[in-house]
């Protein structure tokens, strides 16, 4: 509206002072020049909403203006309409209008020279290019610049969005890893504490109570040590592992990074399970079928295997019927196979509640290594039902000697 008002006002001033673009006699003189000027000013109000219509009507209006004394304001408003048609029109129009105006700019002087053999008519071609091809080309350049800026802004927003998604995914993955480690490190000790504390409260026997309290204290101390090591890893903010201040404000023991448990510690793990499961009638056996049990496995594989065995023993302490829990390890065809079988059925005595997080954690550990995992009741050849946990962990070639 402001552009239309300014163009119309400027045209009226030029008409009032008698400044016209055409000085020779024309069929329509006087105030006839105001009619194309008013139409062109009206088209300025539609330059963004209907750019194609304004170009067509504006071109016809400019031709009609040539039959009057003409006005510079009408020509200037037409150039603005041509510029706006490329800038705000459809992508197809933005590509087509500059080429069309270029052809018109070349065709007009050629046609005039063939009709009027005078060299000064070439100036008409220059004038045509200035009012059509020039604004169209300028509009195309501005539009390309805006499109490039918009594309860069969208790419920046997408990059920021992807970065935020990666950050959230990393946070979720780290929280899941911490939850698995915390569950595997502490659940075993807390399950033993729950079972033996229930036994101590339900059985009125001094010797049984003393044994249960001994097991409770041992698991409490070990669970607290495991928790302290995990917290030390989370709070580690220095190359030496940080420090833990004592109660008196002095420097305590260095926490340091805790070493990942290995399969060599399975004997100790099973010995602890035998102590915790003695009151429940559970026995534990290790069957290591690996040809060279001293051969180093990749750290992620060995840690996953250890945690799977640890969680399986914890579940056996919670739910297994009296009998023998067997842990079997084997390395075949580039994979480490872990099998933990336990008696399946009801059992007497106290039981610790379970949440199912252990099975989820084991399944996640195996999935991270692209392995296979299964857990559930299985009927053996003699008709006995057992609970079987089986995990197959791929071992990359050459990783054992790395």
PDB file of N, CA, C and O in Angstrom, residues 46-115:
ATOM      1  N   UNK A  46      -1.207  -5.702  -5.243  1.00  0.00           N
ATOM      2  CA  UNK A  46      -1.330  -7.161  -5.428  1.00  0.00           C
ATOM      3  C   UNK A  46       0.008  -7.797  -5.801  1.00  0.00           C
ATOM      4  O   UNK A  46       0.047  -8.944  -6.221  1.00  0.00           O
ATOM      5  N   UNK A  47       1.091  -7.062  -5.646  1.00  0.00           N
ATOM      6  CA  UNK A  47       2.400  -7.546  -6.125  1.00  0.00           C
ATOM      7  C   UNK A  47       2.864  -8.817  -5.416  1.00  0.00           C
ATOM      8  O   UNK A  47       3.628  -9.598  -5.978  1.00  0.00           O
ATOM      9  N   UNK A  48       2.417  -9.053  -4.171  1.00  0.00           N
ATOM     10  CA  UNK A  48       2.832 -10.246  -3.421  1.00  0.00           C
ATOM     11  C   UNK A  48       1.774 -11.338  -3.434  1.00  0.00           C
ATOM     12  O   UNK A  48       2.110 -12.514  -3.419  1.00  0.00           O
ATOM     13  N   UNK A  49       0.514 -10.962  -3.438  1.00  0.00           N
ATOM     14  CA  UNK A  49      -0.557 -11.959  -3.365  1.00  0.00           C
ATOM     15  C   UNK A  49      -0.892 -12.552  -4.727  1.00  0.00           C
ATOM     16  O   UNK A  49      -1.309 -13.715  -4.807  1.00  0.00           O
ATOM     17  N   UNK A  50      -0.764 -11.774  -5.805  1.00  0.00           N
ATOM     18  CA  UNK A  50      -1.083 -12.269  -7.157  1.00  0.00           C
ATOM     19  C   UNK A  50      -0.014 -11.787  -8.134  1.00  0.00           C
ATOM     20  O   UNK A  50      -0.298 -10.976  -9.033  1.00  0.00           O
ATOM     21  N   UNK A  51       1.228 -12.246  -8.005  1.00  0.00           N
ATOM     22  CA  UNK A  51       2.310 -11.729  -8.844  1.00  0.00           C
ATOM     23  C   UNK A  51       2.124 -12.034 -10.327  1.00  0.00           C
ATOM     24  O   UNK A  51       2.466 -11.213 -11.180  1.00  0.00           O
ATOM     25  N   UNK A  52       1.578 -13.215 -10.669  1.00  0.00           N
ATOM     26  CA  UNK A  52       1.417 -13.550 -12.081  1.00  0.00           C
ATOM     27  C   UNK A  52       0.401 -12.638 -12.755  1.00  0.00           C
ATOM     28  O   UNK A  52       0.618 -12.136 -13.872  1.00  0.00           O
ATOM     29  N   UNK A  53      -0.699 -12.387 -12.066  1.00  0.00           N
ATOM     30  CA  UNK A  53      -1.727 -11.509 -12.620  1.00  0.00           C
ATOM     31  C   UNK A  53      -1.195 -10.092 -12.803  1.00  0.00           C
ATOM     32  O   UNK A  53      -1.469  -9.428 -13.820  1.00  0.00           O
ATOM     33  N   UNK A  54      -0.449  -9.605 -11.838  1.00  0.00           N
ATOM     34  CA  UNK A  54       0.078  -8.238 -11.933  1.00  0.00           C
ATOM     35  C   UNK A  54       1.035  -8.091 -13.100  1.00  0.00           C
ATOM     36  O   UNK A  54       1.074  -7.029 -13.751  1.00  0.00           O
ATOM     37  N   UNK A  55       1.822  -9.132 -13.416  1.00  0.00           N
ATOM     38  CA  UNK A  55       2.754  -9.045 -14.548  1.00  0.00           C
ATOM     39  C   UNK A  55       1.982  -8.946 -15.862  1.00  0.00           C
ATOM     40  O   UNK A  55       2.289  -8.096 -16.731  1.00  0.00           O
ATOM     41  N   UNK A  56       0.959  -9.799 -16.015  1.00  0.00           N
ATOM     42  CA  UNK A  56       0.190  -9.797 -17.275  1.00  0.00           C
ATOM     43  C   UNK A  56      -0.544  -8.468 -17.445  1.00  0.00           C
ATOM     44  O   UNK A  56      -0.446  -7.796 -18.491  1.00  0.00           O
ATOM     45  N   UNK A  57      -1.290  -8.076 -16.412  1.00  0.00           N
ATOM     46  CA  UNK A  57      -2.056  -6.823 -16.510  1.00  0.00           C
ATOM     47  C   UNK A  57      -1.121  -5.631 -16.583  1.00  0.00           C
ATOM     48  O   UNK A  57      -1.369  -4.652 -17.310  1.00  0.00           O
ATOM     49  N   UNK A  58      -0.019  -5.674 -15.851  1.00  0.00           N
ATOM     50  CA  UNK A  58       0.934  -4.571 -15.876  1.00  0.00           C
ATOM     51  C   UNK A  58       1.576  -4.401 -17.238  1.00  0.00           C
ATOM     52  O   UNK A  58       1.815  -3.261 -17.682  1.00  0.00           O
ATOM     53  N   UNK A  59       1.883  -5.497 -17.915  1.00  0.00           N
ATOM     54  CA  UNK A  59       2.449  -5.400 -19.268  1.00  0.00           C
ATOM     55  C   UNK A  59       1.458  -4.752 -20.225  1.00  0.00           C
ATOM     56  O   UNK A  59       1.812  -3.861 -21.021  1.00  0.00           O
ATOM     57  N   UNK A  60       0.201  -5.167 -20.168  1.00  0.00           N
ATOM     58  CA  UNK A  60      -0.824  -4.552 -21.017  1.00  0.00           C
ATOM     59  C   UNK A  60      -1.009  -3.077 -20.677  1.00  0.00           C
ATOM     60  O   UNK A  60      -1.212  -2.228 -21.568  1.00  0.00           O
ATOM     61  N   UNK A  61      -0.934  -2.757 -19.392  1.00  0.00           N
ATOM     62  CA  UNK A  61      -1.068  -1.355 -18.978  1.00  0.00           C
ATOM     63  C   UNK A  61       0.090  -0.512 -19.488  1.00  0.00           C
ATOM     64  O   UNK A  61      -0.098   0.634 -19.918  1.00  0.00           O
ATOM     65  N   UNK A  62       1.321  -1.083 -19.459  1.00  0.00           N
ATOM     66  CA  UNK A  62       2.479  -0.339 -19.968  1.00  0.00           C
ATOM     67  C   UNK A  62       2.364  -0.106 -21.470  1.00  0.00           C
ATOM     68  O   UNK A  62       2.731   0.980 -21.972  1.00  0.00           O
ATOM     69  N   UNK A  63       1.850  -1.084 -22.194  1.00  0.00           N
ATOM     70  CA  UNK A  63       1.626  -0.900 -23.635  1.00  0.00           C
ATOM     71  C   UNK A  63       0.596   0.201 -23.867  1.00  0.00           C
ATOM     72  O   UNK A  63       0.745   1.072 -24.760  1.00  0.00           O
ATOM     73  N   UNK A  64      -0.476   0.180 -23.067  1.00  0.00           N
ATOM     74  CA  UNK A  64      -1.503   1.225 -23.202  1.00  0.00           C
ATOM     75  C   UNK A  64      -0.931   2.593 -22.870  1.00  0.00           C
ATOM     76  O   UNK A  64      -1.345   3.615 -23.456  1.00  0.00           O
ATOM     77  N   UNK A  65       0.034   2.640 -21.938  1.00  0.00           N
ATOM     78  CA  UNK A  65       0.634   3.910 -21.557  1.00  0.00           C
ATOM     79  C   UNK A  65       1.399   4.541 -22.723  1.00  0.00           C
ATOM     80  O   UNK A  65       1.585   5.775 -22.754  1.00  0.00           O
ATOM     81  N   UNK A  66       1.848   3.723 -23.678  1.00  0.00           N
ATOM     82  CA  UNK A  66       2.588   4.261 -24.818  1.00  0.00           C
ATOM     83  C   UNK A  66       1.692   5.057 -25.769  1.00  0.00           C
ATOM     84  O   UNK A  66       2.195   5.813 -26.619  1.00  0.00           O
ATOM     85  N   UNK A  67       0.363   4.919 -25.660  1.00  0.00           N
ATOM     86  CA  UNK A  67      -0.559   5.685 -26.500  1.00  0.00           C
ATOM     87  C   UNK A  67      -0.938   7.007 -25.846  1.00  0.00           C
ATOM     88  O   UNK A  67      -1.732   7.772 -26.405  1.00  0.00           O
ATOM     89  N   UNK A  68      -0.413   7.247 -24.642  1.00  0.00           N
ATOM     90  CA  UNK A  68      -0.627   8.523 -23.967  1.00  0.00           C
ATOM     91  C   UNK A  68       0.696   9.270 -23.929  1.00  0.00           C
ATOM     92  O   UNK A  68       1.705   8.828 -24.493  1.00  0.00           O
ATOM     93  N   UNK A  69       0.691  10.389 -23.244  1.00  0.00           N
ATOM     94  CA  UNK A  69       1.941  11.133 -23.096  1.00  0.00           C
ATOM     95  C   UNK A  69       2.919  10.443 -22.167  1.00  0.00           C
ATOM     96  O   UNK A  69       4.084  10.807 -22.099  1.00  0.00           O
ATOM     97  N   UNK A  70       2.466   9.414 -21.446  1.00  0.00           N
ATOM     98  CA  UNK A  70       3.338   8.593 -20.622  1.00  0.00           C
ATOM     99  C   UNK A  70       3.735   9.256 -19.317  1.00  0.00           C
ATOM    100  O   UNK A  70       3.644  10.471 -19.140  1.00  0.00           O
ATOM    101  N   UNK A  71       4.177   8.403 -18.375  1.00  0.00           N
ATOM    102  CA  UNK A  71       4.611   8.902 -17.066  1.00  0.00           C
ATOM    103  C   UNK A  71       5.748   8.023 -16.558  1.00  0.00           C
ATOM    104  O   UNK A  71       5.713   6.792 -16.674  1.00  0.00           O
ATOM    105  N   UNK A  72       6.768   8.669 -16.019  1.00  0.00           N
ATOM    106  CA  UNK A  72       7.903   7.921 -15.454  1.00  0.00           C
ATOM    107  C   UNK A  72       7.469   7.077 -14.265  1.00  0.00           C
ATOM    108  O   UNK A  72       7.993   5.986 -14.028  1.00  0.00           O
ATOM    109  N   UNK A  73       6.481   7.530 -13.502  1.00  0.00           N
ATOM    110  CA  UNK A  73       6.000   6.767 -12.340  1.00  0.00           C
ATOM    111  C   UNK A  73       5.397   5.447 -12.782  1.00  0.00           C
ATOM    112  O   UNK A  73       5.564   4.410 -12.118  1.00  0.00           O
ATOM    113  N   UNK A  74       4.676   5.445 -13.916  1.00  0.00           N
ATOM    114  CA  UNK A  74       4.087   4.197 -14.419  1.00  0.00           C
ATOM    115  C   UNK A  74       5.178   3.196 -14.782  1.00  0.00           C
ATOM    116  O   UNK A  74       5.077   1.998 -14.467  1.00  0.00           O
ATOM    117  N   UNK A  75       6.245   3.673 -15.407  1.00  0.00           N
ATOM    118  CA  UNK A  75       7.351   2.781 -15.793  1.00  0.00           C
ATOM    119  C   UNK A  75       8.057   2.230 -14.557  1.00  0.00           C
ATOM    120  O   UNK A  75       8.365   1.044 -14.473  1.00  0.00           O
ATOM    121  N   UNK A  76       8.303   3.098 -13.565  1.00  0.00           N
ATOM    122  CA  UNK A  76       8.989   2.645 -12.356  1.00  0.00           C
ATOM    123  C   UNK A  76       8.151   1.627 -11.582  1.00  0.00           C
ATOM    124  O   UNK A  76       8.676   0.650 -11.050  1.00  0.00           O
ATOM    125  N   UNK A  77       6.844   1.844 -11.510  1.00  0.00           N
ATOM    126  CA  UNK A  77       5.991   0.874 -10.816  1.00  0.00           C
ATOM    127  C   UNK A  77       5.951  -0.451 -11.573  1.00  0.00           C
ATOM    128  O   UNK A  77       5.859  -1.526 -10.962  1.00  0.00           O
ATOM    129  N   UNK A  78       6.037  -0.401 -12.902  1.00  0.00           N
ATOM    130  CA  UNK A  78       6.077  -1.654 -13.671  1.00  0.00           C
ATOM    131  C   UNK A  78       7.358  -2.436 -13.363  1.00  0.00           C
ATOM    132  O   UNK A  78       7.326  -3.668 -13.247  1.00  0.00           O
ATOM    133  N   UNK A  79       8.496  -1.760 -13.251  1.00  0.00           N
ATOM    134  CA  UNK A  79       9.745  -2.461 -12.907  1.00  0.00           C
ATOM    135  C   UNK A  79       9.636  -3.125 -11.529  1.00  0.00           C
ATOM    136  O   UNK A  79      10.139  -4.229 -11.315  1.00  0.00           O
ATOM    137  N   UNK A  80       8.961  -2.444 -10.596  1.00  0.00           N
ATOM    138  CA  UNK A  80       8.789  -3.039  -9.264  1.00  0.00           C
ATOM    139  C   UNK A  80       7.885  -4.261  -9.330  1.00  0.00           C
ATOM    140  O   UNK A  80       8.114  -5.259  -8.630  1.00  0.00           O
ATOM    141  N   UNK A  81       6.845  -4.205 -10.168  1.00  0.00           N
ATOM    142  CA  UNK A  81       5.960  -5.360 -10.330  1.00  0.00           C
ATOM    143  C   UNK A  81       6.718  -6.534 -10.936  1.00  0.00           C
ATOM    144  O   UNK A  81       6.548  -7.694 -10.521  1.00  0.00           O
ATOM    145  N   UNK A  82       7.571  -6.270 -11.919  1.00  0.00           N
ATOM    146  CA  UNK A  82       8.367  -7.335 -12.535  1.00  0.00           C
ATOM    147  C   UNK A  82       9.331  -7.957 -11.512  1.00  0.00           C
ATOM    148  O   UNK A  82       9.494  -9.179 -11.437  1.00  0.00           O
ATOM    149  N   UNK A  83       9.948  -7.098 -10.697  1.00  0.00           N
ATOM    150  CA  UNK A  83      10.853  -7.575  -9.641  1.00  0.00           C
ATOM    151  C   UNK A  83      10.100  -8.438  -8.622  1.00  0.00           C
ATOM    152  O   UNK A  83      10.567  -9.513  -8.223  1.00  0.00           O
ATOM    153  N   UNK A  84       8.902  -7.974  -8.196  1.00  0.00           N
ATOM    154  CA  UNK A  84       8.123  -8.713  -7.199  1.00  0.00           C
ATOM    155  C   UNK A  84       7.601 -10.028  -7.755  1.00  0.00           C
ATOM    156  O   UNK A  84       7.464 -11.015  -7.022  1.00  0.00           O
ATOM    157  N   UNK A  85       7.301 -10.078  -9.073  1.00  0.00           N
ATOM    158  CA  UNK A  85       6.788 -11.317  -9.653  1.00  0.00           C
ATOM    159  C   UNK A  85       7.819 -12.428  -9.572  1.00  0.00           C
ATOM    160  O   UNK A  85       7.468 -13.599  -9.346  1.00  0.00           O
ATOM    161  N   UNK A  86       9.100 -12.094  -9.749  1.00  0.00           N
ATOM    162  CA  UNK A  86      10.153 -13.109  -9.644  1.00  0.00           C
ATOM    163  C   UNK A  86      10.436 -13.446  -8.186  1.00  0.00           C
ATOM    164  O   UNK A  86      10.659 -14.602  -7.819  1.00  0.00           O
ATOM    165  N   UNK A  87      10.410 -12.424  -7.333  1.00  0.00           N
ATOM    166  CA  UNK A  87      10.769 -12.642  -5.929  1.00  0.00           C
ATOM    167  C   UNK A  87       9.690 -13.397  -5.162  1.00  0.00           C
ATOM    168  O   UNK A  87      10.001 -14.275  -4.343  1.00  0.00           O
ATOM    169  N   UNK A  88       8.417 -13.105  -5.417  1.00  0.00           N
ATOM    170  CA  UNK A  88       7.328 -13.691  -4.629  1.00  0.00           C
ATOM    171  C   UNK A  88       6.506 -14.714  -5.404  1.00  0.00           C
ATOM    172  O   UNK A  88       5.592 -15.315  -4.827  1.00  0.00           O
ATOM    173  N   UNK A  89       6.802 -14.895  -6.693  1.00  0.00           N
ATOM    174  CA  UNK A  89       6.032 -15.845  -7.487  1.00  0.00           C
ATOM    175  C   UNK A  89       6.447 -17.282  -7.223  1.00  0.00           C
ATOM    176  O   UNK A  89       7.268 -17.590  -6.346  1.00  0.00           O
ATOM    177  N   UNK A  90       5.860 -18.180  -7.995  1.00  0.00           N
ATOM    178  CA  UNK A  90       6.189 -19.601  -7.859  1.00  0.00           C
ATOM    179  C   UNK A  90       7.609 -19.857  -8.352  1.00  0.00           C
ATOM    180  O   UNK A  90       8.176 -19.055  -9.113  1.00  0.00           O
ATOM    181  N   UNK A  91       8.233 -20.972  -7.933  1.00  0.00           N
ATOM    182  CA  UNK A  91       9.574 -21.282  -8.445  1.00  0.00           C
ATOM    183  C   UNK A  91       9.633 -21.383  -9.958  1.00  0.00           C
ATOM    184  O   UNK A  91      10.621 -20.971 -10.574  1.00  0.00           O
ATOM    185  N   UNK A  92       8.568 -21.921 -10.585  1.00  0.00           N
ATOM    186  CA  UNK A  92       8.550 -22.016 -12.045  1.00  0.00           C
ATOM    187  C   UNK A  92       8.543 -20.632 -12.675  1.00  0.00           C
ATOM    188  O   UNK A  92       9.252 -20.361 -13.652  1.00  0.00           O
ATOM    189  N   UNK A  93       7.730 -19.718 -12.114  1.00  0.00           N
ATOM    190  CA  UNK A  93       7.692 -18.353 -12.642  1.00  0.00           C
ATOM    191  C   UNK A  93       9.019 -17.643 -12.432  1.00  0.00           C
ATOM    192  O   UNK A  93       9.471 -16.870 -13.280  1.00  0.00           O
ATOM    193  N   UNK A  94       9.665 -17.903 -11.301  1.00  0.00           N
ATOM    194  CA  UNK A  94      10.955 -17.278 -11.031  1.00  0.00           C
ATOM    195  C   UNK A  94      12.009 -17.724 -12.030  1.00  0.00           C
ATOM    196  O   UNK A  94      12.935 -16.961 -12.347  1.00  0.00           O
ATOM    197  N   UNK A  95      11.893 -18.946 -12.548  1.00  0.00           N
ATOM    198  CA  UNK A  95      12.842 -19.413 -13.565  1.00  0.00           C
ATOM    199  C   UNK A  95      12.451 -18.923 -14.964  1.00  0.00           C
ATOM    200  O   UNK A  95      13.313 -18.664 -15.807  1.00  0.00           O
ATOM    201  N   UNK A  96      11.146 -18.811 -15.212  1.00  0.00           N
ATOM    202  CA  UNK A  96      10.675 -18.518 -16.562  1.00  0.00           C
ATOM    203  C   UNK A  96      10.746 -17.030 -16.903  1.00  0.00           C
ATOM    204  O   UNK A  96      11.089 -16.667 -18.034  1.00  0.00           O
ATOM    205  N   UNK A  97      10.403 -16.151 -15.965  1.00  0.00           N
ATOM    206  CA  UNK A  97      10.303 -14.719 -16.273  1.00  0.00           C
ATOM    207  C   UNK A  97      11.635 -14.125 -16.723  1.00  0.00           C
ATOM    208  O   UNK A  97      11.671 -13.373 -17.719  1.00  0.00           O
ATOM    209  N   UNK A  98      12.780 -14.384 -16.083  1.00  0.00           N
ATOM    210  CA  UNK A  98      14.032 -13.796 -16.590  1.00  0.00           C
ATOM    211  C   UNK A  98      14.348 -14.220 -18.020  1.00  0.00           C
ATOM    212  O   UNK A  98      14.817 -13.403 -18.828  1.00  0.00           O
ATOM    213  N   UNK A  99      14.127 -15.506 -18.342  1.00  0.00           N
ATOM    214  CA  UNK A  99      14.382 -15.944 -19.713  1.00  0.00           C
ATOM    215  C   UNK A  99      13.415 -15.279 -20.700  1.00  0.00           C
ATOM    216  O   UNK A  99      13.817 -14.888 -21.815  1.00  0.00           O
ATOM    217  N   UNK A 100      12.160 -15.160 -20.303  1.00  0.00           N
ATOM    218  CA  UNK A 100      11.186 -14.523 -21.191  1.00  0.00           C
ATOM    219  C   UNK A 100      11.547 -13.059 -21.443  1.00  0.00           C
ATOM    220  O   UNK A 100      11.504 -12.575 -22.589  1.00  0.00           O
ATOM    221  N   UNK A 101      11.884 -12.324 -20.396  1.00  0.00           N
ATOM    222  CA  UNK A 101      12.256 -10.921 -20.565  1.00  0.00           C
ATOM    223  C   UNK A 101      13.538 -10.773 -21.375  1.00  0.00           C
ATOM    224  O   UNK A 101      13.692  -9.796 -22.134  1.00  0.00           O
ATOM    225  N   UNK A 102      14.460 -11.727 -21.243  1.00  0.00           N
ATOM    226  CA  UNK A 102      15.682 -11.671 -22.052  1.00  0.00           C
ATOM    227  C   UNK A 102      15.358 -11.839 -23.530  1.00  0.00           C
ATOM    228  O   UNK A 102      15.907 -11.119 -24.385  1.00  0.00           O
ATOM    229  N   UNK A 103      14.461 -12.786 -23.850  1.00  0.00           N
ATOM    230  CA  UNK A 103      14.072 -12.968 -25.244  1.00  0.00           C
ATOM    231  C   UNK A 103      13.349 -11.741 -25.783  1.00  0.00           C
ATOM    232  O   UNK A 103      13.557 -11.328 -26.942  1.00  0.00           O
ATOM    233  N   UNK A 104      12.483 -11.136 -24.962  1.00  0.00           N
ATOM    234  CA  UNK A 104      11.777  -9.925 -25.391  1.00  0.00           C
ATOM    235  C   UNK A 104      12.770  -8.793 -25.628  1.00  0.00           C
ATOM    236  O   UNK A 104      12.650  -8.020 -26.596  1.00  0.00           O
ATOM    237  N   UNK A 105      13.765  -8.670 -24.739  1.00  0.00           N
ATOM    238  CA  UNK A 105      14.767  -7.614 -24.893  1.00  0.00           C
ATOM    239  C   UNK A 105      15.533  -7.752 -26.201  1.00  0.00           C
ATOM    240  O   UNK A 105      15.879  -6.746 -26.852  1.00  0.00           O
ATOM    241  N   UNK A 106      15.802  -8.989 -26.609  1.00  0.00           N
ATOM    242  CA  UNK A 106      16.518  -9.211 -27.870  1.00  0.00           C
ATOM    243  C   UNK A 106      15.575  -9.077 -29.062  1.00  0.00           C
ATOM    244  O   UNK A 106      15.946  -8.527 -30.129  1.00  0.00           O
ATOM    245  N   UNK A 107      14.326  -9.543 -28.919  1.00  0.00           N
ATOM    246  CA  UNK A 107      13.402  -9.565 -30.062  1.00  0.00           C
ATOM    247  C   UNK A 107      12.903  -8.174 -30.430  1.00  0.00           C
ATOM    248  O   UNK A 107      12.692  -7.868 -31.621  1.00  0.00           O
ATOM    249  N   UNK A 108      12.698  -7.304 -29.445  1.00  0.00           N
ATOM    250  CA  UNK A 108      12.145  -5.969 -29.724  1.00  0.00           C
ATOM    251  C   UNK A 108      13.058  -5.151 -30.640  1.00  0.00           C
ATOM    252  O   UNK A 108      12.608  -4.616 -31.678  1.00  0.00           O
ATOM    253  N   UNK A 109      14.362  -4.982 -30.362  1.00  0.00           N
ATOM    254  CA  UNK A 109      15.193  -4.192 -31.285  1.00  0.00           C
ATOM    255  C   UNK A 109      15.343  -4.841 -32.653  1.00  0.00           C
ATOM    256  O   UNK A 109      15.404  -4.133 -33.667  1.00  0.00           O
ATOM    257  N   UNK A 110      15.385  -6.186 -32.693  1.00  0.00           N
ATOM    258  CA  UNK A 110      15.500  -6.846 -33.996  1.00  0.00           C
ATOM    259  C   UNK A 110      14.267  -6.567 -34.837  1.00  0.00           C
ATOM    260  O   UNK A 110      14.337  -6.247 -36.040  1.00  0.00           O
ATOM    261  N   UNK A 111      13.087  -6.643 -34.226  1.00  0.00           N
ATOM    262  CA  UNK A 111      11.858  -6.380 -34.964  1.00  0.00           C
ATOM    263  C   UNK A 111      11.756  -4.928 -35.405  1.00  0.00           C
ATOM    264  O   UNK A 111      11.326  -4.629 -36.540  1.00  0.00           O
ATOM    265  N   UNK A 112      12.154  -4.003 -34.534  1.00  0.00           N
ATOM    266  CA  UNK A 112      12.079  -2.591 -34.892  1.00  0.00           C
ATOM    267  C   UNK A 112      13.062  -2.227 -35.997  1.00  0.00           C
ATOM    268  O   UNK A 112      12.741  -1.429 -36.893  1.00  0.00           O
ATOM    269  N   UNK A 113      14.275  -2.797 -35.965  1.00  0.00           N
ATOM    270  CA  UNK A 113      15.262  -2.511 -37.010  1.00  0.00           C
ATOM    271  C   UNK A 113      14.783  -3.032 -38.358  1.00  0.00           C
ATOM    272  O   UNK A 113      14.974  -2.388 -39.405  1.00  0.00           O
ATOM    273  N   UNK A 114      14.144  -4.223 -38.345  1.00  0.00           N
ATOM    274  CA  UNK A 114      13.641  -4.757 -39.605  1.00  0.00           C
ATOM    275  C   UNK A 114      12.458  -3.950 -40.134  1.00  0.00           C
ATOM    276  O   UNK A 114      12.188  -3.922 -41.340  1.00  0.00           O
ATOM    277  N   UNK A 115      11.732  -3.300 -39.229  1.00  0.00           N
ATOM    278  CA  UNK A 115      10.574  -2.494 -39.643  1.00  0.00           C
ATOM    279  C   UNK A 115      10.985  -1.050 -39.941  1.00  0.00           C
ATOM    280  O   UNK A 115      10.577  -0.460 -40.921  1.00  0.00           O
TER     281      UNK A 115
END
